[in-house]
Short mmCIF file of C-alpha atoms and ligand atoms in Angstrom, two decimals:
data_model
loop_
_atom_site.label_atom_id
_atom_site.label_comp_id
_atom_site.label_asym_id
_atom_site.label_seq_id
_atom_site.Cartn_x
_atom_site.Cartn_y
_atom_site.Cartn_z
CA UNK A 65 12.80 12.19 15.49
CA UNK A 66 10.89 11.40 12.19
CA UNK A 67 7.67 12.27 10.66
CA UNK A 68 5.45 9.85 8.86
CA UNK A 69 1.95 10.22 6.98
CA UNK A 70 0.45 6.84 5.98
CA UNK A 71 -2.93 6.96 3.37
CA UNK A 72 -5.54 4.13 3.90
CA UNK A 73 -4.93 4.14 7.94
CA UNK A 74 -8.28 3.20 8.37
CA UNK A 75 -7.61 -0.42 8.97
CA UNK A 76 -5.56 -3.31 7.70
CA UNK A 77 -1.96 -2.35 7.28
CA UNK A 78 -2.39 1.17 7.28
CA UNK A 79 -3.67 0.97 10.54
CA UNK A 80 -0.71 -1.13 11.54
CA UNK A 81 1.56 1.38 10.39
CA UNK A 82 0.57 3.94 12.04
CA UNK A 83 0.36 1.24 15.42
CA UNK A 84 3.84 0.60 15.36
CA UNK A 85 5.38 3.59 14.49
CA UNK A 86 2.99 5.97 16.70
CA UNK A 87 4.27 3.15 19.41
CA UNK A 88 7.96 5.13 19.32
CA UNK A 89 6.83 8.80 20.90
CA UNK A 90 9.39 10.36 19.03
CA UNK A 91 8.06 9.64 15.68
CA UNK A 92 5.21 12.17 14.46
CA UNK A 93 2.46 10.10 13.15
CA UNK A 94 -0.01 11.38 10.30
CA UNK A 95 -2.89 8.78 9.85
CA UNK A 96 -5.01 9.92 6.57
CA UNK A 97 -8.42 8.24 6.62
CA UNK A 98 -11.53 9.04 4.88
CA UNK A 99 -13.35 8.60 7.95
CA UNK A 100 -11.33 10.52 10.85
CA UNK A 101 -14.13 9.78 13.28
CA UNK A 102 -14.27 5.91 13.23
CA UNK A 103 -13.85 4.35 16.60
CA UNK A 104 -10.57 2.10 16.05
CA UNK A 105 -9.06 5.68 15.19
CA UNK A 106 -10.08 7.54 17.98
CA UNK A 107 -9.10 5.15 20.15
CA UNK A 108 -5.42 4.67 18.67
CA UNK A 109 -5.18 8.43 18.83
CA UNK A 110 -6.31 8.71 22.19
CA UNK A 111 -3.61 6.75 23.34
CA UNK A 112 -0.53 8.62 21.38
CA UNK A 113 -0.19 12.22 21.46
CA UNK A 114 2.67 11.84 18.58
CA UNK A 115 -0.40 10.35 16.02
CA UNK A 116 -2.30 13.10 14.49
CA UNK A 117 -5.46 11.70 12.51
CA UNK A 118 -6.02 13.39 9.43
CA UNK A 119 -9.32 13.94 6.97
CA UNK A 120 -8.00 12.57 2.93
CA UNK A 121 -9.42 10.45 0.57
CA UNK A 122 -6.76 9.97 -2.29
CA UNK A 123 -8.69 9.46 -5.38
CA UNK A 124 -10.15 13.71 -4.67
CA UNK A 125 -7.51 15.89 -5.57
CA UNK A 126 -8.91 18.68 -3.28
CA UNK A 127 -9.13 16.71 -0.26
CA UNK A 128 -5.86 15.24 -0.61
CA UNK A 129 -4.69 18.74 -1.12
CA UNK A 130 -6.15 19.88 1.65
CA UNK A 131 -4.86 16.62 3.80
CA UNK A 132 -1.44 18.04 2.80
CA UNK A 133 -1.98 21.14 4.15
CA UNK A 134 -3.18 19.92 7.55
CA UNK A 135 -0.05 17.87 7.57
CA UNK A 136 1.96 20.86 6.94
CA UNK A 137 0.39 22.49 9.26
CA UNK A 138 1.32 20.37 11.91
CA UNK A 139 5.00 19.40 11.16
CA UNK A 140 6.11 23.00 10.18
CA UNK A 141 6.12 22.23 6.41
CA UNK A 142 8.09 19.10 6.49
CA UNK A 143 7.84 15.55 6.30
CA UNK A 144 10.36 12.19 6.57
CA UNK A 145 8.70 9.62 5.36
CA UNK A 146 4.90 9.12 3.16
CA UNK A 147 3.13 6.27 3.13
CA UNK A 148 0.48 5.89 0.10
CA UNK A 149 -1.39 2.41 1.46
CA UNK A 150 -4.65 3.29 0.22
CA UNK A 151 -6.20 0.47 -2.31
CA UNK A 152 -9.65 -0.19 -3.56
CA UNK A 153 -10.57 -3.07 -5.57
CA UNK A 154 -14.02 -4.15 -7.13
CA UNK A 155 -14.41 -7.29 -5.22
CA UNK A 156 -17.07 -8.82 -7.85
CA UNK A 157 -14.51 -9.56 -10.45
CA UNK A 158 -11.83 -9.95 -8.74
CA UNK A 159 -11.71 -14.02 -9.48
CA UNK A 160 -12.25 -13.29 -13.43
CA UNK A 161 -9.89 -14.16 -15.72
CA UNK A 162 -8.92 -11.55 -18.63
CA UNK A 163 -11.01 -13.27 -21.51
CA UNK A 164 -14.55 -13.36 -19.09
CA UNK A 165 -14.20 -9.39 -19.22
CA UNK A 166 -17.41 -8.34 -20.95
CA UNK A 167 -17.02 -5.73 -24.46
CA UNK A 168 -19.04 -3.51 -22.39
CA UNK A 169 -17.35 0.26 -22.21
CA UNK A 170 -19.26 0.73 -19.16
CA UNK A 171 -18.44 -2.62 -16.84
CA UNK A 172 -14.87 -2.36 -17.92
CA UNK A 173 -14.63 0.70 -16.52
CA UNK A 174 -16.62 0.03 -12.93
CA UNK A 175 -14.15 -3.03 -13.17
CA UNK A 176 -10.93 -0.74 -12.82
CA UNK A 177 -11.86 2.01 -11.55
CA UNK A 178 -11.72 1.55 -8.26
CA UNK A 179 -7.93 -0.29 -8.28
CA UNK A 180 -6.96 2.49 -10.95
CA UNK A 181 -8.03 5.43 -9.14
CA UNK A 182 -6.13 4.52 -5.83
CA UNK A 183 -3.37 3.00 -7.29
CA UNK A 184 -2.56 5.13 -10.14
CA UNK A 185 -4.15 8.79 -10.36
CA UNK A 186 -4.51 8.63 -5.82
CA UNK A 187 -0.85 7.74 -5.91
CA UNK A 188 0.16 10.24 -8.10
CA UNK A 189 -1.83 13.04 -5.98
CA UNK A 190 -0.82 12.19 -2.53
CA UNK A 191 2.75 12.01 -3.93
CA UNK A 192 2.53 15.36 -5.51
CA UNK A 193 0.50 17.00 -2.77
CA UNK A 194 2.92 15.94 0.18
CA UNK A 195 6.15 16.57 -2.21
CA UNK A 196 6.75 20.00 -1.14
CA UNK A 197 7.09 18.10 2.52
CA UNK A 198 8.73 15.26 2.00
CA UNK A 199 11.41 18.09 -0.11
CA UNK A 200 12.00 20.05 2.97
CA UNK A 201 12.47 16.37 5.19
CA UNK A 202 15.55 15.01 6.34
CA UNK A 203 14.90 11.23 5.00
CA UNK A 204 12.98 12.21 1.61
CA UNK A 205 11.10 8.57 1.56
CA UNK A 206 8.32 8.05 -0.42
CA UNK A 207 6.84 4.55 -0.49
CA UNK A 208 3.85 3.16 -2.43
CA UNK A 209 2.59 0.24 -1.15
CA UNK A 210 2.33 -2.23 -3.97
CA UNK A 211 1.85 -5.88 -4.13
CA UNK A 212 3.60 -9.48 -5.93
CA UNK A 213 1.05 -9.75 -7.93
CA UNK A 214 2.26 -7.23 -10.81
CA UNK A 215 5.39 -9.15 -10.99
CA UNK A 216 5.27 -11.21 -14.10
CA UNK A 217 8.17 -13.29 -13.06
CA UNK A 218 5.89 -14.66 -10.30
CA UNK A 219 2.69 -14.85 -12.60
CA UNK A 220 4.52 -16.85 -14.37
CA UNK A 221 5.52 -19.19 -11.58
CA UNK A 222 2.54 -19.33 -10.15
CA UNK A 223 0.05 -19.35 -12.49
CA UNK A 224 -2.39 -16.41 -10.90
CA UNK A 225 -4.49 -15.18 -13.64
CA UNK A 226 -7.12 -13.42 -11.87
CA UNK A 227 -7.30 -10.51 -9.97
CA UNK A 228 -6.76 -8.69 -13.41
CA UNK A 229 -7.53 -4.86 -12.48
CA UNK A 230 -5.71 -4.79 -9.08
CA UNK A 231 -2.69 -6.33 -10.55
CA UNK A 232 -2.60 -4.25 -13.97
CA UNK A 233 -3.04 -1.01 -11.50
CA UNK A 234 -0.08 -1.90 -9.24
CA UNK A 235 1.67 -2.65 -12.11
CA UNK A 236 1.04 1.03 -12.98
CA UNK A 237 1.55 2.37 -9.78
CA UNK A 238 5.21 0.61 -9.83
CA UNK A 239 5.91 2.35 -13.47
CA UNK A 240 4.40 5.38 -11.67
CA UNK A 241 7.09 5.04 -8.90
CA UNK A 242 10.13 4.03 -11.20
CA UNK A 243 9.52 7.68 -13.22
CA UNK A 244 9.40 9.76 -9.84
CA UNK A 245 12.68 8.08 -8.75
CA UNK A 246 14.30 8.87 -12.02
CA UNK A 247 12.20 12.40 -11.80
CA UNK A 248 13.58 13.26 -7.83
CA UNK A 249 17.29 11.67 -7.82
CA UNK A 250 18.55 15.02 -8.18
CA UNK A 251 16.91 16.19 -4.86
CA UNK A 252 17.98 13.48 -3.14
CA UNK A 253 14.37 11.65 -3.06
CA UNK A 254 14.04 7.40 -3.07
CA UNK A 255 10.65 6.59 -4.39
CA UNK A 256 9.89 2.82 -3.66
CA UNK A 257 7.16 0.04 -4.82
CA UNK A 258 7.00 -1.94 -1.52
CA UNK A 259 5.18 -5.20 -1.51
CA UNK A 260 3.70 -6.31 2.04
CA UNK A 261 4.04 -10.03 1.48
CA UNK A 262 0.37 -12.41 1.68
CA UNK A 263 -1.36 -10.29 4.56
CA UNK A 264 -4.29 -11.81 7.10
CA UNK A 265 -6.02 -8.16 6.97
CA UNK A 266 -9.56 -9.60 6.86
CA UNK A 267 -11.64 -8.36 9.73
CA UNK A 268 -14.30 -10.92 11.89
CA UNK A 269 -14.71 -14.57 10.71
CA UNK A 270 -13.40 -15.33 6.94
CA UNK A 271 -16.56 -16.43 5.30
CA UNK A 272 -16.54 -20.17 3.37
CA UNK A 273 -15.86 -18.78 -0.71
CA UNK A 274 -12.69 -16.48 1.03
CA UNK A 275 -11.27 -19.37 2.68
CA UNK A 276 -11.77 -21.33 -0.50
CA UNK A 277 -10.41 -18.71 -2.28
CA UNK A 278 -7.05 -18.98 -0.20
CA UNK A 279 -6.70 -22.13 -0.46
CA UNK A 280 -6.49 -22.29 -4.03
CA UNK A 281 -3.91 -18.55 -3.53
CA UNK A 282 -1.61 -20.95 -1.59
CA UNK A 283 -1.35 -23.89 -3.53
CA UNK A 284 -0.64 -21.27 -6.40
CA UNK A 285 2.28 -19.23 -4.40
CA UNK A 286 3.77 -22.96 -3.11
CA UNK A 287 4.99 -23.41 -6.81
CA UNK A 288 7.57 -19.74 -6.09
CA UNK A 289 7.71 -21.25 -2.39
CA UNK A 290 6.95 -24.47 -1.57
CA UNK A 291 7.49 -23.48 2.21
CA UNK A 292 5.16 -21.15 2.30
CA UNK A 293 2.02 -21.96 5.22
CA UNK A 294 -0.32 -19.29 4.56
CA UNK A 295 -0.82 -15.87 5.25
CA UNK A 296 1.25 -13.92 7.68
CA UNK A 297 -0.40 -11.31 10.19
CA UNK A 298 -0.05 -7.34 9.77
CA UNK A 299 2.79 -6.79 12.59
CA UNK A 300 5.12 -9.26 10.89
CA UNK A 301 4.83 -7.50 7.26
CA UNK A 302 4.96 -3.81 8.84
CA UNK A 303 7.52 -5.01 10.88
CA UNK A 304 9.58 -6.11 8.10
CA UNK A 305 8.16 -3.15 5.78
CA UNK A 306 9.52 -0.39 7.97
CA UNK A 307 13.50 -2.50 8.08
CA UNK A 308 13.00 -2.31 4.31
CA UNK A 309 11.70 1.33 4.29
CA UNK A 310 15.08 2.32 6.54
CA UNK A 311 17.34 0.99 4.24
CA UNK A 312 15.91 2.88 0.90
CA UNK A 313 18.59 4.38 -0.79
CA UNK A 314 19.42 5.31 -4.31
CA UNK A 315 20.42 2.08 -5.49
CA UNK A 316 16.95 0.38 -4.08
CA UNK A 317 15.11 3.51 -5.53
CA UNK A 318 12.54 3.21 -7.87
CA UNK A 319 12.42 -0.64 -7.74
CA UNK A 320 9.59 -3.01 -6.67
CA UNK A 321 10.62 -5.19 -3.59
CA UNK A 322 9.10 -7.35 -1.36
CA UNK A 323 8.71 -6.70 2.49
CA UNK A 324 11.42 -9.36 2.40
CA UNK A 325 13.73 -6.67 1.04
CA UNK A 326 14.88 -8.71 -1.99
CA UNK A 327 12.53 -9.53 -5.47
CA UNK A 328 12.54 -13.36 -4.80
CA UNK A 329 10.76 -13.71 -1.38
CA UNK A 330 7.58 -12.31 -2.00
CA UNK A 331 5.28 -14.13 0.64
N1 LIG B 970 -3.38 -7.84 2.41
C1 LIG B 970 -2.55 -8.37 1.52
O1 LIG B 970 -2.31 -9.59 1.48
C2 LIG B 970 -1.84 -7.48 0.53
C3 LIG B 970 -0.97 -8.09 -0.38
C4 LIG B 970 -0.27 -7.30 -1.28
C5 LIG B 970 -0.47 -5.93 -1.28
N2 LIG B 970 -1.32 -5.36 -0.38
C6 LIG B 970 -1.49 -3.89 -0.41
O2 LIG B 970 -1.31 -3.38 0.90
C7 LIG B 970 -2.13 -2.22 1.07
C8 LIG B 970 -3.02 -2.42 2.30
O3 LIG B 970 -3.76 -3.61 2.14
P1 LIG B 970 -4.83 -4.08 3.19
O4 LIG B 970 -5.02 -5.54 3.01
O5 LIG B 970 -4.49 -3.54 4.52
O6 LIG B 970 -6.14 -3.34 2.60
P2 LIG B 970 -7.53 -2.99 3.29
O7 LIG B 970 -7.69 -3.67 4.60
O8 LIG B 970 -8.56 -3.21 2.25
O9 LIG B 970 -7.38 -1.42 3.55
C9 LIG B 970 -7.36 -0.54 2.48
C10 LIG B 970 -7.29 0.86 3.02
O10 LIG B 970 -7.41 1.77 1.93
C11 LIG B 970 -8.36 2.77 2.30
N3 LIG B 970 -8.97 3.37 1.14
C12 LIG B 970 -9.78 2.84 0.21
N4 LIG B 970 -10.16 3.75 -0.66
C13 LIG B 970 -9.57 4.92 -0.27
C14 LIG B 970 -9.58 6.24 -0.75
N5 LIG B 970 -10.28 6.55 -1.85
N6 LIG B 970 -8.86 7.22 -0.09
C15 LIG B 970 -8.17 6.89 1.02
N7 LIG B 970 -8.10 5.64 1.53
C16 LIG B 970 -8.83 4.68 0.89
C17 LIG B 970 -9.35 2.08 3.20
O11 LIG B 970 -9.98 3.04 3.99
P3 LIG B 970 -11.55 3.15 4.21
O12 LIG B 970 -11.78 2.58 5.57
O13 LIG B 970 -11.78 4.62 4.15
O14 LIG B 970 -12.23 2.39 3.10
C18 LIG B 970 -8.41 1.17 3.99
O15 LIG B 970 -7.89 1.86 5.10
C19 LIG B 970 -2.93 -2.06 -0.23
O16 LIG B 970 -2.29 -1.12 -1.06
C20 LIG B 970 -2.87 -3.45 -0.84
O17 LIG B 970 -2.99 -3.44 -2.24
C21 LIG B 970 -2.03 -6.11 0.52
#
């Protein structure tokens, strides 16, 4: 019997989280959305008593807060496992390269804020909301869901210069996660950067500049994998996330690795 809150449930692989783990009735499921009322939602929770669908927006301190007391509310004060999935990104920019970025205070900012404020400072409240939870759990997980792209080694390889704000923020978050593991060891707490592989999580028909833009993605990840096909679908990287996510430890703490559960097979 193990508890589980997942931020960014909404859809994508949040959503898939909470599918496959609400799909065991023994687990207790906590799906924070901004939106509790949206119909894919409703409908999961309908279905599985064990998923309880929770109000949160990470990047509000209150209502993350309060998302954590809701939670606590319905576990008796405890909690196994948390989740933070949540990730925003300004789409406009997100094929610039570092020297297009404009010397405009303002733009920068409306450039990273978005990836910043879920990544870094939403991280860094849902963890230390839901700590006095995960303290009082049995398997004292907490897991940020990252992503390949901060890794230099594989910029490097690959080539990938854009997507400059979402990678610079996960590259934060997994600093972020390496000082909590160093920060809870002493309690007994593994804090991991978990990277979901290349996910399909686009919803309805891709349209023509997103499968252009994918194209170009895989010829740049062939050069770390030349076997790589393209993108894999949610239930194979949640699949593989959760194997990864039951064999944290202490050793594995505080690392980034991929839903492969190494730091060479990233897609
Ligand atoms: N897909 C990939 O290939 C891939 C690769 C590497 C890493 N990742 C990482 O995996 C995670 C999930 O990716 P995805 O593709 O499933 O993303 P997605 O489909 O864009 O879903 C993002 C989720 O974050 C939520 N969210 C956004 N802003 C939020 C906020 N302020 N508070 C709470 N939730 C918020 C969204 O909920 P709303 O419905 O409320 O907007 C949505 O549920 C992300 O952290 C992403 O960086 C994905």
């Amino acid at each position: 019997m193990s508890s589980y809150a997942i931020t960014g449930a909404s859809k994508g692989i949040g959503r898939e989280f909470v599918r496959q783990l609400a799909a065991d009735s023994a687990n207790t499921v906590l799906a924070i959305v901004r939106d509790p009322n949206s119909s894919a939602m409703s409908e999961l929770a309908s279905n599985h008593p064990n998923l309880h669908v929770i109000k949160g927006d990470v990047t509000d301190p209150k209502s993350i807060l309060e998302a954590a007391s809701a939670a606590c509310t319905i576990t008796g004060g405890k909690l196994d496992v948390l989740i933070h999935n949540s990730n925003a990104v300004d789409m406009a920019t997100m094929p610039s390269n570092p020297t297009q970025f404009p010397f405009d205070a303002e733009a920068i900012k409306a450039m990273f804020d978005p990836s910043f404020n879920t990544a870094i400072y939403g991280g860094l409240w849902t963890t230390n909301a839901f700590l006095p939870l995960i303290e009082k759990g049995i398997q004292k997980k907490i897991v940020h869901i990252s992503t390949a792209m901060a890794d230099i080694d594989l910029i490097k390889k690959t080539g990938v210069s854009y997507a400059v704000a979402y990678s610079v923020a996960k590259a934060g978050m997994n600093v972020q996660v390496a000082k909590y593991a160093a920060e809870l060891a002493p309690k007994g707490i593994k804090v991991l950067a978990l990277s979901p592989g290349w996910v399909n999580t686009w919803e309805g028909e891709k349209p023509p500049q997103v499968v252009e833009a994918n194209k170009v993605m895989l010829k740049q990840f062939q050069a770390a994998d030349p076997e790589l096909k393209g993108q894999i679908q949610p239930e194979e990287s949640v699949r593989k996330c959760l194997e990864v996510i039951e064999r944290l430890d202490s050793e594995t703490s505080g690392l980034l690795i991929s839903h492969n559960g190494d730091r060479a097979r990233w897609t």
